[in-house]
Tab-separated table of C-alpha atoms and ligand atoms in Angstrom:
chain	number	residue	atom	x	y	z
A	1	MET	CA	13.065	34.772	5.768
A	2	LYS	CA	11.745	31.308	4.983
A	3	ARG	CA	10.290	31.062	1.495
A	4	PRO	CA	6.575	30.251	1.235
A	5	ALA	CA	5.654	26.563	1.100
A	6	ARG	CA	4.282	25.561	-2.299
A	7	VAL	CA	0.878	23.843	-2.173
A	8	SER	CA	-1.421	22.287	-4.773
A	9	ILE	CA	-5.062	21.437	-4.086
A	10	LEU	CA	-6.853	18.662	-5.955
A	11	GLY	CA	-10.596	19.132	-5.565
A	12	ALA	CA	-10.236	22.834	-4.811
A	13	THR	CA	-13.887	23.567	-5.629
A	14	GLY	CA	-15.239	21.184	-2.987
A	15	SER	CA	-15.893	21.472	0.705
A	16	VAL	CA	-12.395	20.435	1.864
A	17	GLY	CA	-10.930	22.486	-0.999
A	18	ALA	CA	-12.717	25.643	0.173
A	19	SER	CA	-11.624	25.105	3.781
A	20	THR	CA	-8.044	24.570	2.579
A	21	LEU	CA	-8.096	27.815	0.597
A	22	ASP	CA	-9.286	29.609	3.721
A	23	VAL	CA	-6.457	28.097	5.810
A	24	ILE	CA	-3.983	29.260	3.149
A	25	ARG	CA	-5.443	32.782	3.231
A	26	GLN	CA	-5.105	32.844	7.027
A	27	GLY	CA	-1.541	31.520	6.734
A	28	ASN	CA	-0.671	34.309	4.320
A	29	LEU	CA	-1.995	36.857	6.842
A	30	ASN	CA	-0.559	35.410	10.063
A	31	GLY	CA	2.092	32.945	8.855
A	32	PRO	CA	3.251	30.559	7.650
A	33	ALA	CA	3.131	31.815	4.064
A	34	PHE	CA	1.946	29.581	1.224
A	35	GLU	CA	2.240	29.788	-2.536
A	36	VAL	CA	-0.470	28.070	-4.557
A	37	VAL	CA	0.735	26.007	-7.506
A	38	ALA	CA	-2.215	24.081	-8.969
A	39	LEU	CA	-5.927	24.036	-8.244
A	40	THR	CA	-8.258	21.459	-9.796
A	41	GLY	CA	-12.017	21.018	-10.096
A	42	ASN	CA	-14.425	18.667	-11.843
A	43	THR	CA	-17.013	20.763	-13.719
A	44	ASN	CA	-17.491	24.077	-11.894
A	45	VAL	CA	-15.474	26.433	-14.132
A	46	LYS	CA	-16.640	29.609	-12.421
A	47	ALA	CA	-15.697	28.494	-8.901
A	48	LEU	CA	-12.363	27.090	-10.088
A	49	ALA	CA	-11.397	30.200	-12.041
A	50	SER	CA	-12.273	32.627	-9.264
A	51	ALA	CA	-10.427	30.522	-6.656
A	52	ALA	CA	-7.364	30.291	-8.913
A	53	ILE	CA	-7.322	34.028	-9.574
A	54	ALA	CA	-7.805	34.886	-5.882
A	55	ALA	CA	-5.061	32.459	-4.811
A	56	LYS	CA	-2.724	33.560	-7.659
A	57	ALA	CA	-2.324	29.931	-8.699
A	58	GLU	CA	0.099	28.941	-11.457
A	59	VAL	CA	-2.403	26.647	-13.133
A	60	ALA	CA	-6.081	25.694	-12.898
A	61	VAL	CA	-7.257	22.322	-14.229
A	62	ILE	CA	-10.810	21.254	-14.942
A	63	ALA	CA	-11.437	17.485	-15.167
A	64	ASP	CA	-14.026	17.734	-17.944
A	65	PRO	CA	-12.063	18.224	-21.207
A	66	ASP	CA	-15.080	19.848	-22.906
A	67	LEU	CA	-14.806	22.756	-20.480
A	68	TYR	CA	-11.279	23.771	-21.502
A	69	GLY	CA	-12.483	26.693	-23.640
A	70	ASP	CA	-14.733	28.012	-20.858
A	71	LEU	CA	-11.931	27.805	-18.320
A	72	LYS	CA	-9.449	29.511	-20.652
A	73	ALA	CA	-11.949	32.334	-21.233
A	74	ALA	CA	-12.638	32.701	-17.503
A	75	LEU	CA	-8.889	32.975	-16.817
A	76	ALA	CA	-8.093	35.333	-19.713
A	77	GLY	CA	-5.712	38.098	-18.664
A	78	SER	CA	-5.238	36.702	-15.132
A	79	GLY	CA	-1.863	35.049	-15.712
A	80	VAL	CA	-3.256	31.702	-14.496
A	81	GLU	CA	-2.635	28.859	-16.963
A	82	ALA	CA	-5.640	26.717	-17.987
A	83	ALA	CA	-5.647	22.959	-18.575
A	84	ALA	CA	-8.297	20.256	-18.810
A	85	GLY	CA	-8.824	16.511	-18.593
A	86	PRO	CA	-7.904	13.734	-16.148
A	87	ALA	CA	-4.313	13.511	-17.492
A	88	ALA	CA	-3.834	17.241	-16.876
A	89	ILE	CA	-4.912	16.720	-13.243
A	90	VAL	CA	-2.188	14.103	-12.872
A	91	GLU	CA	0.313	16.500	-14.485
A	92	ALA	CA	-0.769	19.214	-12.042
A	93	ALA	CA	-0.052	16.838	-9.152
A	94	GLU	CA	3.397	16.217	-10.631
A	95	ARG	CA	4.339	19.912	-10.556
A	96	PRO	CA	6.853	20.746	-7.834
A	97	ALA	CA	5.008	21.645	-4.631
A	98	GLU	CA	6.058	20.445	-1.178
A	99	THR	CA	2.480	19.702	-0.208
A	100	LEU	CA	-0.404	18.332	-2.183
A	101	VAL	CA	-3.882	18.405	-0.701
A	102	ALA	CA	-5.776	15.368	-2.046
A	103	ALA	CA	-9.421	16.422	-1.767
A	104	ILE	CA	-11.062	14.855	-4.821
A	105	VAL	CA	-13.954	12.604	-3.842
A	106	GLY	CA	-13.869	8.898	-4.695
A	107	ILE	CA	-11.401	6.605	-6.432
A	108	ALA	CA	-11.283	9.313	-9.138
A	109	GLY	CA	-8.696	10.951	-6.869
A	110	LEU	CA	-6.307	7.992	-6.904
A	111	PRO	CA	-4.238	8.652	-10.075
A	112	ALA	CA	-3.268	12.189	-9.060
A	113	THR	CA	-2.744	11.249	-5.402
A	114	LEU	CA	-0.428	8.481	-6.615
A	115	ALA	CA	1.486	10.931	-8.829
A	116	ALA	CA	2.161	13.166	-5.819
A	117	VAL	CA	3.170	10.189	-3.663
A	118	ARG	CA	5.557	8.991	-6.373
A	119	ARG	CA	7.373	12.306	-6.510
A	120	GLY	CA	7.847	12.229	-2.723
A	121	ALA	CA	5.488	15.079	-1.793
A	122	SER	CA	3.819	15.562	1.569
A	123	VAL	CA	0.298	14.438	0.762
A	124	ALA	CA	-2.375	15.942	2.983
A	125	LEU	CA	-5.006	13.291	2.437
A	126	ALA	CA	-8.746	13.885	2.584
A	127	ASN	CA	-9.496	11.496	-0.291
A	128	LYS	CA	-9.982	8.406	1.897
A	129	GLU	CA	-11.245	6.293	-1.035
A	130	SER	CA	-7.672	6.282	-2.468
A	131	LEU	CA	-6.378	4.599	0.642
A	132	VAL	CA	-9.373	2.275	0.927
A	133	CYS	CA	-8.777	1.027	-2.631
A	134	ALA	CA	-4.987	1.016	-2.738
A	135	GLY	CA	-3.718	1.291	0.852
A	136	THR	CA	-0.978	-1.315	0.530
A	137	LEU	CA	0.231	-0.080	-2.862
A	138	LEU	CA	0.167	3.604	-1.890
A	139	SER	CA	2.022	2.935	1.378
A	140	SER	CA	4.701	1.007	-0.469
A	141	GLU	CA	5.056	3.783	-3.084
A	142	ALA	CA	5.382	6.282	-0.218
A	143	ARG	CA	8.137	4.205	1.396
A	144	LYS	CA	10.016	4.122	-1.913
A	145	SER	CA	9.775	7.852	-2.609
A	146	GLY	CA	9.905	9.161	0.958
A	147	ALA	CA	6.457	10.757	0.574
A	148	ARG	CA	4.487	11.407	3.760
A	149	LEU	CA	0.772	10.790	4.102
A	150	LEU	CA	-0.666	13.389	6.477
A	151	PRO	CA	-4.305	12.685	7.318
A	152	ILE	CA	-6.842	15.486	6.991
A	153	ASP	CA	-9.848	13.328	7.851
A	154	SER	CA	-10.668	14.693	11.320
A	155	GLU	CA	-10.600	11.314	13.112
A	156	HIS	CA	-7.284	10.278	11.606
A	157	ASN	CA	-5.845	13.721	12.107
A	158	ALA	CA	-6.850	13.477	15.789
A	159	ILE	CA	-5.079	10.113	16.091
A	160	PHE	CA	-2.052	11.506	14.250
A	161	GLN	CA	-1.909	14.370	16.768
A	162	VAL	CA	-1.860	12.072	19.834
A	163	LEU	CA	0.060	9.092	18.457
A	164	ASP	CA	3.377	9.565	20.232
A	165	ARG	CA	4.273	5.886	20.812
A	166	PRO	CA	2.845	3.774	17.963
A	167	GLU	CA	4.482	0.607	19.310
A	168	ARG	CA	2.479	0.871	22.570
A	169	VAL	CA	-0.948	1.259	20.984
A	170	GLU	CA	-3.577	-1.169	22.178
A	171	LYS	CA	-6.529	0.333	20.397
A	172	LEU	CA	-7.617	3.195	18.178
A	173	ILE	CA	-11.085	4.521	18.951
A	174	LEU	CA	-12.725	6.254	15.998
A	175	THR	CA	-15.565	8.480	17.055
A	176	ALA	CA	-18.666	8.798	14.863
A	177	SER	CA	-21.407	11.380	15.096
A	178	GLY	CA	-23.933	8.742	14.053
A	179	GLY	CA	-25.068	11.011	11.209
A	180	PRO	CA	-28.538	12.391	10.551
A	181	PHE	CA	-30.248	9.003	11.107
A	182	ARG	CA	-28.603	8.147	14.426
A	183	THR	CA	-31.974	7.846	16.134
A	184	ALA	CA	-34.123	7.160	13.034
A	185	SER	CA	-36.255	4.011	12.716
A	186	VAL	CA	-35.700	1.571	9.851
A	187	GLN	CA	-39.031	2.747	8.463
A	188	GLU	CA	-37.867	6.358	8.435
A	189	MET	CA	-34.617	5.308	6.780
A	190	THR	CA	-36.499	3.364	4.086
A	191	SER	CA	-38.111	6.531	2.792
A	192	ALA	CA	-35.217	8.925	3.499
A	193	THR	CA	-34.596	11.569	0.810
A	194	PRO	CA	-31.213	12.880	-0.383
A	195	GLU	CA	-32.007	16.173	1.399
A	196	GLN	CA	-32.536	14.382	4.720
A	197	ALA	CA	-29.441	12.217	4.224
A	198	CYS	CA	-27.279	15.248	3.423
A	199	ASN	CA	-28.497	17.209	6.431
A	200	HIS	CA	-25.615	16.331	8.763
A	201	PRO	CA	-26.061	17.516	12.349
A	202	ASN	CA	-22.450	18.729	12.871
A	203	TRP	CA	-20.513	18.996	9.605
A	204	MET	CA	-21.055	20.732	6.246
A	205	MET	CA	-19.594	18.448	3.585
A	206	GLY	CA	-19.898	17.312	-0.012
A	207	ALA	CA	-22.939	15.205	-0.969
A	208	LYS	CA	-21.179	11.844	-1.270
A	209	ILE	CA	-19.510	11.877	2.143
A	210	SER	CA	-22.718	13.240	3.688
A	211	VAL	CA	-24.652	10.204	2.427
A	212	ASP	CA	-21.787	7.984	3.637
A	213	CYS	CA	-22.228	9.498	7.111
A	214	ALA	CA	-25.947	8.747	6.976
A	215	THR	CA	-25.348	5.041	6.161
A	216	MET	CA	-22.244	5.061	8.404
A	217	MET	CA	-20.311	3.682	5.418
A	218	ASN	CA	-18.093	6.694	6.048
A	219	LYS	CA	-17.035	5.232	9.396
A	220	GLY	CA	-16.504	1.881	7.681
A	221	LEU	CA	-14.246	3.506	5.068
A	222	GLU	CA	-12.467	5.351	7.898
A	223	LEU	CA	-11.836	2.064	9.683
A	224	ILE	CA	-10.084	0.779	6.555
A	225	GLU	CA	-8.275	4.120	6.169
A	226	ALA	CA	-7.024	3.929	9.780
A	227	ALA	CA	-5.806	0.338	9.374
A	228	TYR	CA	-3.552	1.447	6.480
A	229	LEU	CA	-2.484	4.834	7.838
A	230	PHE	CA	-1.481	3.600	11.275
A	231	ASP	CA	-0.617	0.016	10.415
A	232	VAL	CA	-2.914	-1.553	13.012
A	233	ARG	CA	-5.076	-4.663	12.769
A	234	PRO	CA	-8.771	-4.011	12.104
A	235	ASP	CA	-9.689	-5.677	15.430
A	236	GLN	CA	-7.641	-2.970	17.191
A	237	ILE	CA	-9.982	-0.302	15.821
A	238	GLU	CA	-13.177	0.428	17.706
A	239	ILE	CA	-16.060	2.623	16.584
A	240	LEU	CA	-17.706	4.779	19.239
A	241	VAL	CA	-20.759	6.927	18.556
A	242	HIS	CA	-20.304	10.415	20.009
A	243	PRO	CA	-23.114	12.666	18.768
A	244	GLN	CA	-21.499	16.018	19.655
A	245	SER	CA	-18.395	15.499	17.413
A	246	ILE	CA	-16.098	17.220	19.930
A	247	ILE	CA	-13.711	14.355	20.615
A	248	HIS	CA	-12.399	13.605	17.143
A	249	SER	CA	-10.836	10.235	18.081
A	250	LEU	CA	-8.777	8.525	20.775
A	251	VAL	CA	-5.719	6.323	21.156
A	252	ALA	CA	-5.610	3.751	23.981
A	253	TYR	CA	-2.092	2.757	25.113
A	254	ASP	CA	-0.999	-0.388	26.921
A	255	ASP	CA	-0.514	1.458	30.231
A	256	GLY	CA	-4.212	2.327	30.478
A	257	SER	CA	-3.797	5.902	29.203
A	258	VAL	CA	-6.244	7.113	26.591
A	259	LEU	CA	-5.313	10.265	24.657
A	260	ALA	CA	-7.878	12.255	22.715
A	261	GLN	CA	-7.924	15.340	20.513
A	262	LEU	CA	-10.849	17.721	20.973
A	263	GLY	CA	-12.139	20.700	19.051
A	264	LEU	CA	-15.238	22.159	17.509
A	265	PRO	CA	-16.208	20.391	14.271
A	266	ASP	CA	-14.345	22.594	11.782
A	267	MET	CA	-12.170	21.001	9.088
A	268	ARG	CA	-9.840	23.992	9.037
A	269	THR	CA	-8.156	22.753	12.236
A	270	PRO	CA	-7.090	19.314	10.896
A	271	ILE	CA	-6.263	20.829	7.479
A	272	SER	CA	-3.991	23.430	9.093
A	273	TYR	CA	-2.296	20.737	11.178
A	274	ALA	CA	-1.482	18.757	8.038
A	275	LEU	CA	-0.335	21.855	6.118
A	276	ALA	CA	1.895	23.200	8.891
A	277	HIS	CA	3.289	19.827	10.020
A	278	PRO	CA	5.588	19.430	11.993
A	279	HIS	CA	4.562	22.834	13.340
A	280	ARG	CA	1.166	24.298	14.138
A	281	MET	CA	-0.307	27.427	12.686
A	282	ALA	CA	-2.572	30.000	14.318
A	283	LEU	CA	-6.198	30.217	13.176
A	284	PRO	CA	-7.314	33.290	15.143
A	285	GLY	CA	-10.659	33.567	13.366
A	286	LEU	CA	-11.983	30.170	14.442
A	287	GLU	CA	-14.510	29.809	17.240
A	288	ARG	CA	-12.939	28.235	20.343
A	289	LEU	CA	-14.145	25.127	22.171
A	290	ASP	CA	-16.043	25.978	25.363
A	291	LEU	CA	-16.715	22.717	27.210
A	292	ALA	CA	-18.726	24.405	29.970
A	293	LYS	CA	-21.067	25.729	27.288
A	294	ILE	CA	-21.405	22.269	25.703
A	295	GLY	CA	-21.988	20.767	29.162
A	296	ARG	CA	-21.934	17.069	28.337
A	297	LEU	CA	-20.435	14.610	25.924
A	298	ASP	CA	-22.299	11.379	25.143
A	299	PHE	CA	-21.047	8.033	23.915
A	300	HIS	CA	-22.661	4.764	22.841
A	301	PRO	CA	-21.768	1.759	20.708
A	302	PRO	CA	-22.947	1.775	17.079
A	303	ASP	CA	-26.119	-0.097	16.103
A	304	MET	CA	-24.815	-2.719	13.680
A	305	GLN	CA	-28.361	-3.711	12.682
A	306	ARG	CA	-29.473	-0.318	11.416
A	307	PHE	CA	-26.004	0.495	10.050
A	308	PRO	CA	-24.833	-2.719	8.336
A	309	ALA	CA	-22.162	-0.795	6.383
A	310	LEU	CA	-19.900	-0.946	9.450
A	311	GLN	CA	-19.819	-4.729	9.365
A	312	LEU	CA	-19.324	-4.721	5.585
A	313	ALA	CA	-16.191	-2.628	6.005
A	314	ARG	CA	-14.855	-4.954	8.704
A	315	THR	CA	-15.501	-7.946	6.461
A	316	ALA	CA	-13.815	-6.250	3.490
A	317	VAL	CA	-10.692	-5.127	5.331
A	318	SER	CA	-10.288	-8.521	7.027
A	319	ALA	CA	-10.689	-10.335	3.698
A	320	GLY	CA	-7.956	-8.104	2.256
A	321	GLY	CA	-7.054	-8.199	-1.402
A	322	GLY	CA	-9.524	-6.400	-3.580
A	323	ALA	CA	-12.537	-6.656	-1.251
A	324	SER	CA	-12.274	-3.042	-0.093
A	325	ILE	CA	-12.164	-1.904	-3.743
A	326	ALA	CA	-15.370	-3.840	-4.415
A	327	LEU	CA	-17.079	-2.374	-1.359
A	328	ASN	CA	-15.972	1.153	-2.265
A	329	GLY	CA	-16.974	0.862	-5.934
A	330	ALA	CA	-20.421	-0.531	-5.116
A	331	ASN	CA	-20.923	2.245	-2.578
A	332	GLU	CA	-19.845	5.003	-4.994
A	333	VAL	CA	-22.282	3.799	-7.655
A	334	ALA	CA	-25.130	3.285	-5.166
A	335	VAL	CA	-24.658	6.678	-3.485
A	336	ALA	CA	-24.724	8.410	-6.878
A	337	ALA	CA	-27.940	6.521	-7.765
A	338	PHE	CA	-29.499	7.476	-4.426
A	339	LEU	CA	-28.596	11.143	-4.947
A	340	GLN	CA	-30.314	10.917	-8.356
A	341	ARG	CA	-33.393	9.439	-6.593
A	342	ARG	CA	-33.101	6.201	-8.560
A	343	ILE	CA	-32.793	3.954	-5.497
A	344	GLY	CA	-33.900	4.081	-1.874
A	345	PHE	CA	-31.582	4.869	1.008
A	346	LEU	CA	-31.410	1.344	2.439
A	347	THR	CA	-30.612	-0.076	-1.009
A	348	ILE	CA	-27.160	1.525	-0.749
A	349	SER	CA	-25.946	-0.839	1.979
A	350	GLN	CA	-27.961	-3.748	0.534
A	351	VAL	CA	-26.338	-3.564	-2.893
A	352	ALA	CA	-22.916	-2.967	-1.322
A	353	ARG	CA	-23.407	-6.188	0.653
A	354	GLU	CA	-24.458	-8.160	-2.456
A	355	VAL	CA	-21.535	-6.910	-4.515
A	356	LEU	CA	-19.062	-7.596	-1.704
A	357	ASP	CA	-20.504	-11.114	-1.193
A	358	ASP	CA	-20.234	-11.839	-4.938
A	359	PHE	CA	-16.671	-10.596	-4.922
A	360	LEU	CA	-15.736	-12.780	-1.955
A	361	ASP	CA	-17.380	-15.807	-3.636
A	362	GLU	CA	-15.138	-15.447	-6.662
A	363	PRO	CA	-12.031	-17.617	-6.765
A	364	GLN	CA	-9.574	-14.816	-6.080
A	365	ASP	CA	-7.580	-14.230	-2.988
A	366	VAL	CA	-4.588	-12.316	-4.202
A	367	ALA	CA	-4.164	-8.682	-3.374
A	368	PRO	CA	-3.993	-6.464	-6.466
A	369	GLU	CA	-0.321	-6.052	-7.243
A	370	SER	CA	-0.601	-3.036	-9.506
A	371	PHE	CA	-2.678	0.095	-9.782
A	372	GLU	CA	-3.996	-1.253	-13.112
A	373	ALA	CA	-5.383	-4.239	-11.194
A	374	VAL	CA	-7.043	-1.841	-8.713
A	375	TYR	CA	-8.727	0.084	-11.539
A	376	GLU	CA	-9.819	-3.186	-13.156
A	377	ILE	CA	-11.518	-4.443	-9.962
A	378	ASP	CA	-13.173	-1.042	-9.600
A	379	ARG	CA	-14.381	-1.134	-13.218
A	380	ARG	CA	-15.868	-4.627	-12.878
A	381	THR	CA	-17.470	-3.725	-9.565
A	382	ARG	CA	-19.140	-0.671	-11.039
A	383	GLU	CA	-20.497	-2.696	-13.956
A	384	ARG	CA	-21.851	-5.327	-11.593
A	385	THR	CA	-23.444	-2.744	-9.296
A	386	ILE	CA	-25.106	-0.920	-12.189
A	387	ASN	CA	-26.525	-4.234	-13.420
A	388	LYS	CA	-27.847	-5.145	-9.989
A	389	LEU	CA	-29.469	-1.769	-9.555
A	390	ARG	CA	-31.124	-2.048	-12.975
A	391	LEU	CA	-32.516	-5.401	-11.918
A	392	ALA	CA	-33.777	-3.916	-8.702
A	393	ALA	CA	-35.298	-0.874	-10.439
B	1	NAD	P1	-16.978	17.714	-2.475
B	1	NAD	O1	-17.963	16.970	-3.290
B	1	NAD	O2	-17.410	18.957	-1.782
B	1	NAD	O3	-15.712	18.079	-3.384
B	1	NAD	C1	-15.125	17.141	-4.223
B	1	NAD	C2	-14.090	17.785	-5.105
B	1	NAD	O4	-13.617	16.797	-6.043
B	1	NAD	C3	-14.628	18.939	-5.961
B	1	NAD	O5	-13.607	19.889	-6.149
B	1	NAD	C4	-14.965	18.278	-7.299
B	1	NAD	O6	-14.933	19.176	-8.349
B	1	NAD	C5	-13.844	17.254	-7.390
B	1	NAD	N1	-14.197	16.077	-8.191
B	1	NAD	C6	-15.307	15.307	-8.069
B	1	NAD	N2	-15.277	14.302	-8.965
B	1	NAD	C7	-14.140	14.450	-9.669
B	1	NAD	C8	-13.552	13.735	-10.757
B	1	NAD	N3	-14.146	12.655	-11.291
B	1	NAD	N4	-12.366	14.152	-11.223
B	1	NAD	C9	-11.751	15.231	-10.706
B	1	NAD	N5	-12.263	15.970	-9.690
B	1	NAD	C10	-13.450	15.575	-9.175
B	1	NAD	O7	-16.374	16.666	-1.429
B	1	NAD	P2	-15.672	16.967	-0.034
B	1	NAD	O8	-16.683	16.935	1.030
B	1	NAD	O9	-14.769	18.143	-0.146
B	1	NAD	O10	-14.794	15.634	0.135
B	1	NAD	C11	-13.618	15.424	-0.608
B	1	NAD	C12	-12.894	14.213	-0.032
B	1	NAD	O11	-12.524	14.511	1.307
B	1	NAD	C13	-13.740	12.947	0.036
B	1	NAD	O12	-12.933	11.830	-0.188
B	1	NAD	C14	-14.238	12.931	1.472
B	1	NAD	O13	-14.499	11.640	1.947
B	1	NAD	C15	-13.053	13.550	2.209
B	1	NAD	N6	-13.387	14.216	3.469
B	1	NAD	C16	-14.216	15.287	3.480
B	1	NAD	C17	-14.521	15.924	4.673
B	1	NAD	C18	-15.411	17.161	4.717
B	1	NAD	O14	-15.573	17.740	5.774
B	1	NAD	N7	-15.997	17.587	3.610
B	1	NAD	C19	-13.999	15.439	5.859
B	1	NAD	C20	-13.159	14.334	5.818
B	1	NAD	C21	-12.850	13.736	4.619
B	2	MG	MG1	-13.959	11.774	9.097
């Protein structure tokens, strides 16, 4: 019998992390079998410890070093090792496991994602910010080590599923639900609360990506992610609003064929596809798509006026170099400030635009050649964004 595949999950206490743990449980019931190596979390000791005990993980790592004692106590007698701190997360990613699920949110996920890429693992990637900030560097590290990047993000996973002839691709069409403010007026968006922004019509997700869906920065980040993952020019990537989130994305070929992947919005399907690759695994518990019940699928182009983040992402990816790092860093800081009710919803895209413009005005046009350079651009961007937001406050 084939031995179980060893899997580690970075960001195991989050939304993608929880869906991944469920896919692993289903795999262990119906096949293929998985063995959990490392699970990591940021601050939620209780959730991390109970997930690690239930999954019989080798090690659980909490990012906050002050929580080491709490984690050790929560794991006492379970046989699960405890560790803490950002360096321990990187060490967890270095442990032998065929697959690493990168599901930390933000550029905070980059060091551990990089560690897994460098040791040649299959990296099931949800953490799109890693690719947005270091797409060229990560791809080149993956070529050196033989690591594979398997997209979990539903749009990219859809493309991955139907991309049989990459050399014949004319266009990638990324679908977007349009988020909770798809039909909202600018006035309504001005006074939008974190609760309204996080109330996504089709998907249950972490707070940061939910706000990104509301500004449509998420689709902008996904455009950059797709350009790196599939090695296509940004002008070959189209954004199409599709409110039902049934078609997860499409690939248009040069013979006029357009292939799409469909399914109900449930992250367990793309996660399972990445975990089982090159096979598929059965998920008998999941609700099935019933198109007759859904009745109709709608499509329209995005409104670039109300959702300026889409244009910002196009500008950043076309400019190349560190521009995407600047856009991402400004967005991370602004989204956190919005969630803390320190800035208004529309200020997120406004400050991202200002920071990106400042970055592009600087006399720099070289792409960052090292990960240190990536972290340095991110650090400066965050400082600049915090200063701007203080001025605006
Ligand atoms: P989440 O907020 O629910 O979970 C984030 C995870 O990262 C948690 O385990 C948290 O503890 C951990 N984390 C946060 N900050 C950290 C830090 N500084 N150091 C170490 N760990 C930290 O987010 P999510 O919705 O699961 O999204 C995770 C990633 O997956 C994001 O990059 C997101 O864009 C991407 N993604 C999510 C979905 C989805 O359906 N949720 C879909 C596609 C892509
Ligand atoms: Mg997505």
